[in-house]
XYZ file of C-alpha atoms in Angstrom:
669
model
C 28.904 -13.147 -11.451
C 32.657 -13.150 -11.496
C 34.711 -12.633 -14.613
C 33.573 -14.534 -17.698
C 30.608 -16.121 -15.910
C 27.451 -16.226 -17.995
C 25.172 -18.827 -16.408
C 23.898 -19.739 -12.943
C 25.322 -23.223 -13.289
C 28.822 -21.754 -13.654
C 28.842 -19.955 -10.299
C 29.940 -22.763 -8.019
C 32.957 -23.527 -10.232
C 33.883 -19.945 -11.043
C 37.578 -19.548 -10.076
C 37.231 -15.869 -9.153
C 34.356 -16.564 -6.797
C 36.180 -19.530 -5.292
C 39.128 -17.243 -4.624
C 36.862 -14.595 -3.049
C 35.296 -17.039 -0.584
C 38.533 -18.929 0.061
C 40.929 -18.754 2.988
C 43.532 -16.519 1.352
C 43.402 -12.790 1.943
C 43.332 -10.640 -1.177
C 44.913 -7.217 -1.010
C 42.687 -4.348 -2.097
C 45.396 -3.356 -4.566
C 45.377 -6.767 -6.242
C 44.261 -6.725 -9.945
C 41.983 -9.603 -8.938
C 39.265 -7.155 -7.848
C 39.127 -5.405 -11.185
C 38.722 -8.789 -12.874
C 36.101 -9.933 -10.346
C 33.731 -7.004 -10.835
C 34.030 -6.908 -14.626
C 31.626 -9.782 -15.163
C 28.968 -10.108 -17.815
C 26.649 -12.421 -15.940
C 23.321 -12.765 -17.740
C 20.574 -12.008 -15.241
C 17.792 -14.581 -14.776
C 14.538 -13.760 -16.555
C 12.091 -15.826 -14.515
C 11.253 -16.470 -10.893
C 12.560 -20.026 -11.163
C 15.897 -18.894 -12.572
C 16.184 -16.225 -9.905
C 15.665 -18.842 -7.222
C 18.353 -20.946 -8.873
C 20.704 -17.966 -8.577
C 20.052 -17.722 -4.855
C 20.520 -21.446 -4.399
C 23.853 -21.211 -6.225
C 24.980 -18.279 -4.066
C 24.036 -19.846 -0.700
C 26.862 -22.455 -0.532
C 29.424 -19.885 -1.671
C 28.186 -17.415 0.948
C 28.376 -20.064 3.665
C 31.982 -20.805 2.755
C 32.731 -17.082 2.944
C 31.070 -16.864 6.373
C 33.453 -19.552 7.585
C 36.603 -18.129 5.967
C 35.984 -14.385 6.220
C 37.277 -14.080 9.827
C 40.682 -15.152 8.468
C 40.627 -13.574 5.034
C 38.629 -10.379 5.549
C 37.660 -10.620 1.859
C 34.058 -9.531 2.374
C 35.194 -6.288 3.971
C 37.702 -5.867 1.151
C 34.873 -6.248 -1.412
C 32.851 -3.602 0.415
C 35.826 -1.225 0.454
C 36.372 -1.840 -3.273
C 32.756 -0.780 -3.843
C 33.128 2.261 -1.589
C 36.269 3.259 -3.494
C 34.401 3.078 -6.795
C 31.444 5.145 -5.516
C 33.533 8.060 -4.226
C 33.839 9.285 -7.801
C 30.496 7.966 -9.031
C 28.846 11.365 -9.388
C 31.802 12.666 -11.393
C 31.802 9.472 -13.463
C 28.154 10.078 -14.294
C 28.848 13.631 -15.423
C 31.737 12.369 -17.550
C 29.697 9.435 -18.884
C 32.326 7.020 -17.487
C 30.188 3.953 -18.061
C 32.880 1.400 -17.205
C 33.279 2.904 -13.730
C 29.511 2.804 -13.110
C 29.258 -0.742 -14.456
C 31.951 -2.056 -12.132
C 30.452 -0.261 -9.124
C 27.097 -1.832 -9.931
C 28.618 -5.306 -10.209
C 30.383 -4.950 -6.864
C 27.154 -3.856 -5.159
C 25.204 -6.657 -6.814
C 27.654 -9.184 -5.353
C 27.426 -7.547 -1.905
C 23.629 -7.724 -1.992
C 23.598 -11.395 -3.022
C 25.925 -12.244 -0.146
C 24.067 -10.042 2.346
C 20.795 -11.879 1.728
C 22.427 -15.103 2.895
C 24.317 -13.438 5.766
C 21.117 -11.915 7.138
C 19.353 -15.259 7.009
C 22.241 -17.061 8.701
C 23.347 -14.689 11.473
C 22.368 -11.990 13.952
C 23.058 -8.285 13.428
C 25.987 -8.484 15.846
C 27.497 -11.353 13.861
C 26.873 -9.450 10.618
C 28.701 -6.465 12.075
C 31.686 -8.718 12.751
C 31.703 -9.866 9.112
C 32.199 -6.213 8.130
C 34.965 -5.700 10.702
C 37.269 -8.576 9.692
C 40.300 -7.432 7.718
C 43.343 -9.006 6.069
C 45.484 -10.645 8.733
C 49.157 -9.846 8.723
C 51.416 -12.040 10.877
C 50.865 -11.200 14.529
C 47.925 -8.856 13.828
C 44.348 -9.087 15.013
C 41.622 -10.376 12.720
C 39.313 -7.462 13.316
C 39.664 -3.757 13.832
C 37.667 -0.983 15.421
C 39.235 1.783 13.384
C 36.125 2.180 11.258
C 32.539 1.036 11.181
C 32.338 -0.381 7.685
C 28.678 -1.316 8.094
C 27.658 2.262 8.854
C 29.970 3.482 6.090
C 28.189 1.276 3.569
C 24.715 2.327 4.744
C 25.652 6.003 4.593
C 27.285 5.522 1.189
C 24.184 3.848 -0.243
C 21.995 6.749 0.876
C 24.458 9.287 -0.522
C 24.440 7.353 -3.800
C 20.628 7.406 -3.986
C 20.274 11.129 -3.277
C 23.289 12.438 -5.225
C 23.606 10.351 -8.390
C 21.180 11.545 -11.097
C 18.753 9.044 -12.596
C 19.907 8.321 -16.160
C 19.901 5.229 -18.357
C 23.505 4.491 -17.369
C 22.816 4.914 -13.617
C 19.419 3.195 -13.455
C 20.826 -0.204 -12.503
C 23.146 0.989 -9.737
C 20.453 3.214 -8.216
C 18.116 0.245 -8.227
C 20.792 -1.888 -6.552
C 21.352 0.765 -3.875
C 17.641 0.938 -3.010
C 17.316 -2.851 -3.021
C 20.402 -3.356 -0.851
C 18.926 -1.040 1.796
C 15.763 -3.144 1.725
C 17.864 -6.261 2.192
C 19.508 -4.701 5.260
C 16.071 -4.100 6.776
C 14.925 -7.647 5.960
C 15.995 -8.857 9.402
C 12.344 -8.199 10.208
C 11.385 -11.193 8.062
C 13.278 -13.473 10.404
C 11.994 -12.116 13.709
C 8.616 -12.949 15.192
C 8.488 -9.684 17.140
C 8.519 -6.247 15.551
C 12.087 -4.939 15.627
C 12.421 -1.750 17.644
C 16.184 -1.518 17.921
C 19.394 -2.953 16.560
C 22.584 -1.853 14.847
C 21.051 -1.132 11.441
C 18.088 0.626 13.073
C 20.478 2.794 15.123
C 22.596 3.712 12.092
C 19.582 4.655 9.973
C 17.673 6.511 12.700
C 20.440 8.238 14.636
C 23.785 7.872 12.886
C 25.412 9.649 9.974
C 22.375 8.843 7.831
C 20.101 11.113 9.895
C 21.208 14.305 8.157
C 20.100 12.853 4.810
C 16.561 11.986 5.976
C 14.617 14.599 4.032
C 16.743 14.207 0.886
C 16.277 10.434 0.910
C 12.498 10.647 1.367
C 12.256 13.297 -1.340
C 14.362 11.251 -3.775
C 12.330 8.094 -3.176
C 9.125 10.044 -3.753
C 10.477 11.491 -6.977
C 11.532 8.012 -8.119
C 7.905 6.995 -7.596
C 6.623 10.100 -9.357
C 8.874 9.733 -12.403
C 7.854 6.112 -13.075
C 10.985 5.629 -15.173
C 11.093 2.360 -17.045
C 14.169 0.183 -16.984
C 16.429 0.884 -19.979
C 15.488 -1.635 -22.673
C 17.668 -4.707 -23.247
C 18.564 -3.385 -26.694
C 20.438 -0.458 -25.156
C 24.058 -1.614 -25.303
C 26.191 0.577 -23.116
C 29.291 -1.310 -24.150
C 29.698 -2.825 -27.571
C 31.186 -6.280 -27.899
C 34.810 -6.206 -28.880
C 35.910 -8.424 -31.743
C 38.503 -10.022 -29.503
C 36.083 -10.464 -26.597
C 37.229 -9.214 -23.219
C 35.752 -7.553 -20.174
C 33.575 -4.947 -21.861
C 31.276 -7.421 -23.515
C 27.671 -6.213 -23.715
C 26.644 -4.551 -20.482
C 23.080 -4.806 -21.688
C 23.252 -8.570 -21.485
C 24.866 -8.378 -18.081
C 22.744 -5.728 -16.404
C 19.898 -4.242 -18.414
C 18.679 -7.538 -19.829
C 16.387 -9.060 -17.262
C 16.868 -6.293 -14.668
C 13.218 -5.383 -14.939
C 12.221 -8.895 -13.936
C 14.902 -10.560 -11.869
C 14.842 -8.121 -8.957
C 11.082 -7.570 -8.809
C 9.696 -11.067 -8.943
C 6.469 -11.649 -7.026
C 5.616 -14.406 -4.636
C 2.810 -16.878 -5.154
C -0.615 -15.845 -4.001
C -0.433 -12.128 -4.768
C -3.824 -11.131 -6.102
C -3.043 -7.460 -6.433
C -3.395 -7.627 -10.168
C 0.179 -6.607 -10.918
C 2.265 -8.989 -12.953
C 5.481 -8.944 -10.984
C 7.235 -11.101 -13.563
C 6.900 -8.376 -16.184
C 7.177 -5.173 -14.213
C 8.821 -2.438 -16.283
C 9.175 -0.005 -13.341
C 11.474 -1.721 -10.838
C 13.166 1.405 -9.481
C 9.870 3.203 -8.937
C 8.297 0.236 -7.170
C 11.360 -0.597 -5.109
C 11.758 3.048 -4.040
C 8.162 3.067 -2.860
C 8.690 -0.125 -0.863
C 11.770 1.338 0.819
C 9.847 4.525 1.592
C 7.067 2.517 3.260
C 9.574 0.470 5.256
C 11.274 3.653 6.494
C 7.969 5.323 7.330
C 6.868 2.342 9.402
C 10.005 1.946 11.492
C 9.011 2.200 15.145
C 9.843 5.292 17.185
C 12.799 5.069 19.536
C 12.430 5.328 23.323
C 13.262 9.041 23.273
C 13.202 10.033 19.605
C 10.565 9.920 16.857
C 11.037 8.216 13.496
C 12.634 10.989 11.353
C 11.456 9.417 8.094
C 7.859 9.429 9.257
C 8.357 13.048 10.312
C 9.591 13.901 6.814
C 6.618 12.184 5.185
C 4.109 13.915 7.437
C 5.352 17.490 7.029
C 6.649 17.990 3.467
C 5.055 20.860 1.550
C 4.150 21.912 -1.963
C 6.803 23.620 -4.069
C 4.338 26.510 -4.468
C 4.156 27.022 -0.697
C 6.181 30.162 0.076
C 5.534 30.274 3.822
C 8.466 30.009 6.203
C 9.548 26.596 7.479
C 8.949 25.914 11.159
C 11.971 25.044 13.285
C 9.835 22.294 14.813
C 9.946 20.439 11.480
C 13.659 19.739 10.910
C 13.089 17.128 8.183
C 10.595 19.006 6.016
C 11.145 19.637 2.304
C 9.170 20.759 -0.719
C 7.923 18.623 -3.587
C 5.617 19.151 -6.552
C 2.161 18.165 -5.262
C 0.618 18.101 -8.728
C 3.156 15.531 -9.963
C 2.733 13.430 -6.817
C -1.068 13.565 -7.086
C -0.915 12.463 -10.728
C 1.357 9.518 -9.903
C -0.917 8.449 -7.039
C -3.941 8.517 -9.347
C -2.180 6.428 -11.986
C -0.703 3.752 -9.715
C -3.548 2.691 -7.418
C -3.618 -0.857 -8.780
C -0.763 -1.763 -6.440
C -1.030 -2.249 -2.687
C 2.006 -0.092 -2.027
C 0.659 2.926 -3.942
C -2.637 2.652 -2.072
C -0.758 2.415 1.228
C 1.241 5.546 0.322
C -1.990 7.378 -0.525
C -3.434 6.359 2.841
C -0.264 7.500 4.640
C -0.303 10.921 2.984
C -4.036 11.475 3.438
C -3.944 10.480 7.075
C -0.634 11.935 8.225
C 0.298 14.852 5.935
C -2.178 17.703 6.449
C -0.640 19.715 3.582
C -1.166 16.904 1.076
C -4.648 16.104 2.370
C -5.737 19.741 1.991
C -4.305 19.817 -1.522
C -6.053 16.602 -2.587
C -9.418 17.727 -1.238
C -9.081 21.022 -3.106
C -8.648 19.348 -6.490
C -11.471 19.711 -8.987
C -10.578 16.389 -10.620
C -11.072 14.135 -7.583
C -12.651 11.556 -9.868
C -9.139 10.706 -11.110
C -8.274 9.600 -7.576
C -11.603 8.182 -6.415
C -12.358 6.026 -9.467
C -9.243 3.808 -9.075
C -10.130 3.328 -5.383
C -13.679 2.332 -6.322
C -12.358 -0.085 -8.920
C -10.257 -1.782 -6.208
C -13.403 -2.260 -4.119
C -15.492 -3.370 -7.068
C -13.053 -6.198 -7.779
C -12.938 -7.146 -4.100
C -12.973 -10.870 -4.871
C -9.702 -10.490 -6.804
C -7.937 -8.302 -4.249
C -6.287 -9.227 -0.995
C -8.308 -8.110 2.021
C -5.671 -5.636 3.206
C -5.714 -3.732 -0.079
C -9.490 -3.532 0.280
C -9.136 -2.251 3.863
C -6.766 0.498 2.753
C -9.127 1.559 -0.040
C -12.041 1.715 2.394
C -10.066 3.715 4.945
C -9.115 6.186 2.201
C -12.794 6.636 1.354
C -13.604 7.077 5.032
C -10.953 9.792 5.388
C -12.205 11.562 2.255
C -15.829 11.459 3.434
C -14.888 13.229 6.661
C -14.836 16.382 4.496
C -18.271 17.893 3.748
C -17.007 19.692 0.648
C -15.894 16.339 -0.781
C -19.298 14.815 -0.009
C -21.015 17.612 -1.923
C -18.603 17.732 -4.845
C -18.800 14.008 -5.695
C -22.472 14.471 -6.625
C -21.550 17.277 -9.028
C -19.139 15.139 -11.089
C -20.942 13.363 -13.918
C -19.421 10.187 -15.321
C -20.210 8.312 -18.511
C -19.808 4.663 -19.486
C -18.107 3.085 -16.482
C -16.883 0.007 -18.323
C -15.592 -1.913 -15.293
C -18.997 -1.807 -13.600
C -20.635 -4.793 -15.277
C -23.739 -5.548 -13.189
C -25.650 -2.844 -14.969
C -24.886 -0.516 -17.848
C -24.216 2.923 -16.383
C -24.261 5.310 -19.307
C -24.406 8.359 -17.039
C -24.077 8.576 -13.266
C -22.616 10.936 -10.697
C -19.405 10.030 -8.909
C -21.327 10.147 -5.633
C -23.936 7.638 -6.782
C -21.233 5.336 -8.145
C -19.406 5.531 -4.823
C -22.599 4.497 -3.009
C -23.156 1.600 -5.415
C -19.632 0.242 -4.969
C -19.661 0.549 -1.174
C -23.037 -1.210 -0.960
C -21.753 -3.966 -3.234
C -18.750 -4.355 -0.923
C -21.076 -4.696 2.071
C -23.136 -7.351 0.308
C -20.010 -9.253 -0.722
C -18.806 -9.160 2.868
C -22.156 -10.413 4.169
C -22.067 -13.473 1.938
C -18.321 -14.208 1.952
C -15.942 -12.828 4.564
C -18.384 -11.581 7.236
C -15.815 -9.126 8.546
C -17.264 -6.684 11.081
C -14.423 -4.204 10.599
C -15.096 -4.013 6.857
C -18.817 -3.475 7.538
C -18.013 -0.696 9.980
C -15.859 1.251 7.517
C -18.347 0.896 4.661
C -21.272 2.089 6.766
C -19.221 4.908 8.292
C -18.360 6.251 4.815
C -22.038 6.120 3.749
C -23.091 7.778 7.003
C -20.604 10.623 6.510
C -21.992 11.233 3.016
C -25.689 10.786 3.804
C -26.553 14.396 4.710
C -25.112 15.544 1.365
C -26.724 12.891 -0.871
C -27.839 14.760 -3.988
C -29.787 13.582 -7.029
C -29.132 9.922 -6.321
C -29.179 7.754 -9.416
C -32.266 5.544 -9.612
C -30.120 2.411 -9.368
C -28.178 3.748 -6.357
C -31.446 4.486 -4.540
C -32.726 0.989 -5.334
C -29.534 -0.610 -4.023
C -29.806 1.275 -0.713
C -33.265 -0.150 -0.141
C -32.230 -3.577 -1.493
C -29.421 -3.700 1.070
C -31.928 -2.923 3.802
C -34.145 -5.717 2.455
C -31.222 -8.144 2.628
C -30.478 -7.097 6.203
C -34.154 -7.434 7.127
C -34.310 -10.948 5.720
C -31.129 -11.921 7.560
C -32.492 -10.383 10.769
C -35.692 -12.411 10.576
C -33.775 -15.624 9.996
C -31.367 -15.065 12.889
C -34.206 -13.877 15.152
C -36.108 -17.096 14.516
C -33.006 -19.185 15.281
C -32.254 -17.186 18.434
C -35.856 -17.469 19.635
C -35.902 -21.235 19.165
C -32.557 -21.522 20.941
C -33.704 -19.477 23.937
C -36.869 -21.556 24.311
C -34.733 -24.670 24.553
C -32.254 -23.139 26.997
C -34.500 -21.965 29.845
C -32.599 -22.113 33.126
C -29.280 -22.570 31.329
C -26.780 -19.836 32.361
C -24.152 -20.640 29.733
C -23.166 -18.106 27.082
C -25.560 -17.273 24.277
C -24.928 -19.172 21.060
C -23.178 -17.360 18.231
C -26.315 -16.648 16.228
C -27.873 -14.846 19.192
C -24.804 -12.630 19.316
C -25.114 -12.269 15.542
C -28.559 -10.810 16.141
C -27.070 -7.969 18.157
C -24.550 -7.270 15.395
C -27.109 -7.277 12.597
C -29.430 -5.011 14.576
C -26.561 -2.540 14.914
C -26.116 -2.625 11.130
C -29.861 -2.187 10.530
C -29.875 0.747 12.928
C -27.024 2.329 10.994
C -28.809 1.837 7.657
C -31.972 3.430 9.054
C -29.911 6.366 10.303
C -28.308 6.778 6.864
C -31.704 6.809 5.122
C -33.103 9.157 7.777
C -30.127 11.513 7.458
C -30.710 11.825 3.718
C -34.458 12.404 4.132
C -33.977 14.955 6.918
C -31.316 17.003 5.134
C -31.942 16.662 1.407
C -35.288 14.985 0.750
C -36.204 17.402 -2.052
C -32.913 16.540 -3.813
C -33.573 12.783 -3.807
C -36.911 11.832 -5.359
C -35.470 8.480 -6.503
C -34.795 7.457 -2.899
C -38.346 8.397 -1.890
C -39.657 6.364 -4.831
C -37.614 3.318 -3.814
C -38.714 3.752 -0.192
C -42.392 3.816 -1.158
C -42.009 0.863 -3.505
C -40.644 -1.293 -0.666
C -42.566 0.324 2.212
C -43.639 -3.045 3.626
C -40.015 -3.770 4.579
C -40.162 -1.198 7.349
C -43.435 -2.322 8.975
C -41.824 -4.819 11.343
C -39.390 -2.255 12.764
C -41.959 0.348 13.812
C -42.498 -1.162 17.244
C -39.021 -2.599 17.727
C -37.468 -0.892 20.791
C -34.115 -0.474 19.026
C -35.604 1.360 16.046
C -38.752 3.170 17.239
C -37.161 6.626 17.444
C -35.450 6.497 14.068
C -38.567 5.031 12.402
C -40.635 8.124 13.212
C -39.251 10.136 10.303
C -39.521 7.235 7.864
C -43.150 6.715 8.903
C -43.810 10.405 8.388
C -42.288 10.399 4.884
C -43.969 7.134 3.847
C -47.346 8.284 5.210
C -47.126 11.749 3.644
C -46.246 10.565 0.151
C -48.577 7.566 0.268
C -51.459 9.935 0.959
C -50.532 12.218 -1.939
C -50.290 9.244 -4.290
C -53.752 8.041 -3.201
C -55.121 11.520 -3.911
C -53.519 11.447 -7.379
C -55.559 8.392 -8.340
C -54.881 4.755 -9.214
C -52.857 3.075 -11.983
C -50.284 5.845 -11.996
C -47.367 5.618 -14.429
C -43.809 5.741 -13.174
C -43.464 9.237 -14.568
C -46.632 10.389 -12.791
C -45.480 8.904 -9.477
C -42.164 10.705 -9.794
C -43.960 13.942 -10.561
C -46.109 13.583 -7.433
C -43.017 12.861 -5.335
C -41.112 15.897 -6.665
C -44.024 18.234 -5.943
C -44.673 16.614 -2.591
C -41.034 17.036 -1.535
C -41.448 20.791 -1.949
C -44.657 20.768 0.089
C -43.522 18.651 3.047
C -42.833 20.989 6.020
C -39.301 20.402 7.282
C -40.390 20.800 10.900
C -42.412 17.597 10.606
C -39.179 15.596 10.556
C -37.411 15.081 13.866
C -33.812 16.251 13.951
C -31.157 13.729 14.970
C -27.464 14.381 15.684
C -25.383 14.629 12.510
C -23.791 11.366 11.463
C -20.016 11.837 11.516
C -17.400 9.135 11.805
C -13.676 9.846 11.903
C -10.924 7.374 11.191
C -8.534 6.916 14.106
C -5.263 5.129 13.396
C -5.326 3.448 16.796
C -7.896 1.181 15.158
C -4.999 -0.060 12.978
C -1.948 -0.523 15.235
C 1.611 -1.029 14.044
C 1.009 -4.759 14.378
C -1.123 -4.344 11.236
C 1.022 -2.002 9.174
C 4.503 -3.434 9.682
C 3.574 -7.030 8.718
C 1.526 -5.605 5.837
C 4.477 -3.605 4.488
C 6.800 -6.598 4.758
C 4.252 -8.762 2.983
C 4.516 -6.333 0.074
C 8.304 -6.388 0.213
C 8.369 -10.164 0.324
C 5.895 -10.552 -2.537
C 7.082 -7.741 -4.773
C 10.791 -7.315 -4.323
C 14.227 -8.020 -2.901
C 14.271 -11.518 -4.375
C 13.839 -13.157 -0.971
C 12.565 -16.456 -2.309
C 13.035 -18.483 0.854
C 10.132 -18.614 3.285
C 10.519 -16.298 6.279
C 10.353 -18.042 9.603
C 9.933 -14.924 11.720
C 7.241 -12.247 11.601
C 3.848 -13.536 10.538
C 3.183 -11.961 7.162
C -0.267 -11.223 5.873
C -1.492 -13.684 3.305
C -1.887 -12.044 -0.064
C -5.046 -14.040 -0.689
C -8.326 -12.224 -0.280
C -10.162 -12.868 2.916
């Protein structure tokens, strides 16, 4: 950074940087600026080196903070960048690579300094740093003639939406997106969720407002395109024999870009290697989109970026645009759907999928109409299957997505019509052929069992059971193993119930006359009985609505019929046990009539014939099981820290520990 600088260790002694942060004002017309932003600094290629860069910048930035009120050099640097970007679109069309390179370098320096400024000062103090200008004798140190901060924010958004994504513009577009994220990173240093402020006002209400839909659309397309960083071997400028300022842009920008700006923090179990991420612009654009979407509403105005995300439409939609949706736009739903299916290994892609499913009715309708839903559902199931390797919030998002999908009856029917072969990531049992619906049931049940033995999270239990309940009336042709696992889960719950009941009974005997609160395990009994009740309702719903389609479930029920004996007379389960007793009694009688020592095949034959003969009016009808996800269950106090956890762990290069908002741990549990 700075002319002729090639290593981190050189920064503190670099004469150009020392001049920039010094006490002397530098005119914007001085050749110094052209020299300053023509550097060939070799970007760090590891997290440790990137941290060294920040540590080298911090003392320089602190000197600038002290001297800038007199020199105004930071504002001059910003204006130099703004001057370069006014012709950036034309430069791109003319392939003026030198112009783009220098603009990138100037923005890179601004971002490095801003990270330190934001850590060291309030927004009001930051605004002052932008307002200081060169002091002439007898003049004031600051001016109100322009708002340079708003000018920079507006310019960055214009740059993102207007400059085409090419190999030669990749780095500056990435810098623009990342610098906006840095501006928003004040949240990392505030314990309370920020609901106002200068940057918030500029982005939500200022000159940037008119670009809302274009910015959201561009960020989405950056995510869709999944463009890789230009390879280090792509030399935009060739080294001159005599050396000079145009020495190897690849070594100065492209080399290491894919790693230095997207380094992950320790503890991220999301399964993405942040050190070797070839898609920095795509990932960073998605992070910025999530940050914008989760900005809080103003006192008398809604978040325009959330509005844009919730109302955009398919490019094939020819209906007229409502005046009530000022920030709507059109985007290719097929391309977006494909990108969402391919990128679900990351928290941020799963969070985007949740946002679109829950808040954009157009996108939700489109997704549910797809005939290849397995492309979307399988990655979600794989997240849940590897629950022990995922952070708990990624698991929550995956479960909520399943819950939203299972609210649709057509989805619940269609998943049993999709046949899958050789699910390699499911290792507990070889599944050579299974329906998507049966696999979904297996994975959700496994998640419940994992939660029972590890995290014991009631919220996770609730979402898993709600998804199964929504599907239960449409269970079709359940795989033998899926049917077994349903009954095995009930057996596990029954065993746990008996153990807790015994402990609670012993405790109550020893606490006669004691009015203090019940011990935890007595309260646990109430919780586990709620779960058992839900499981019985799920089994009953399947038997009442589609018994003849599920002989494997009847077989598993009969094989473990003794599990249900103890619940016949239990006051919490008597009503729901009536149908199970009827089914068990009916099929047990038919098996007795068929003789003894029956083979498995003969038992299944008796069950299939019996299912056709059982009068449906013999089973009592219960209200349909339907659970709907309500976002109030997940307030902004969940989403905003979650988003900033992703930003902190997967971008912006903020290596210091935040001392403000409490971020979610990226460890599971």
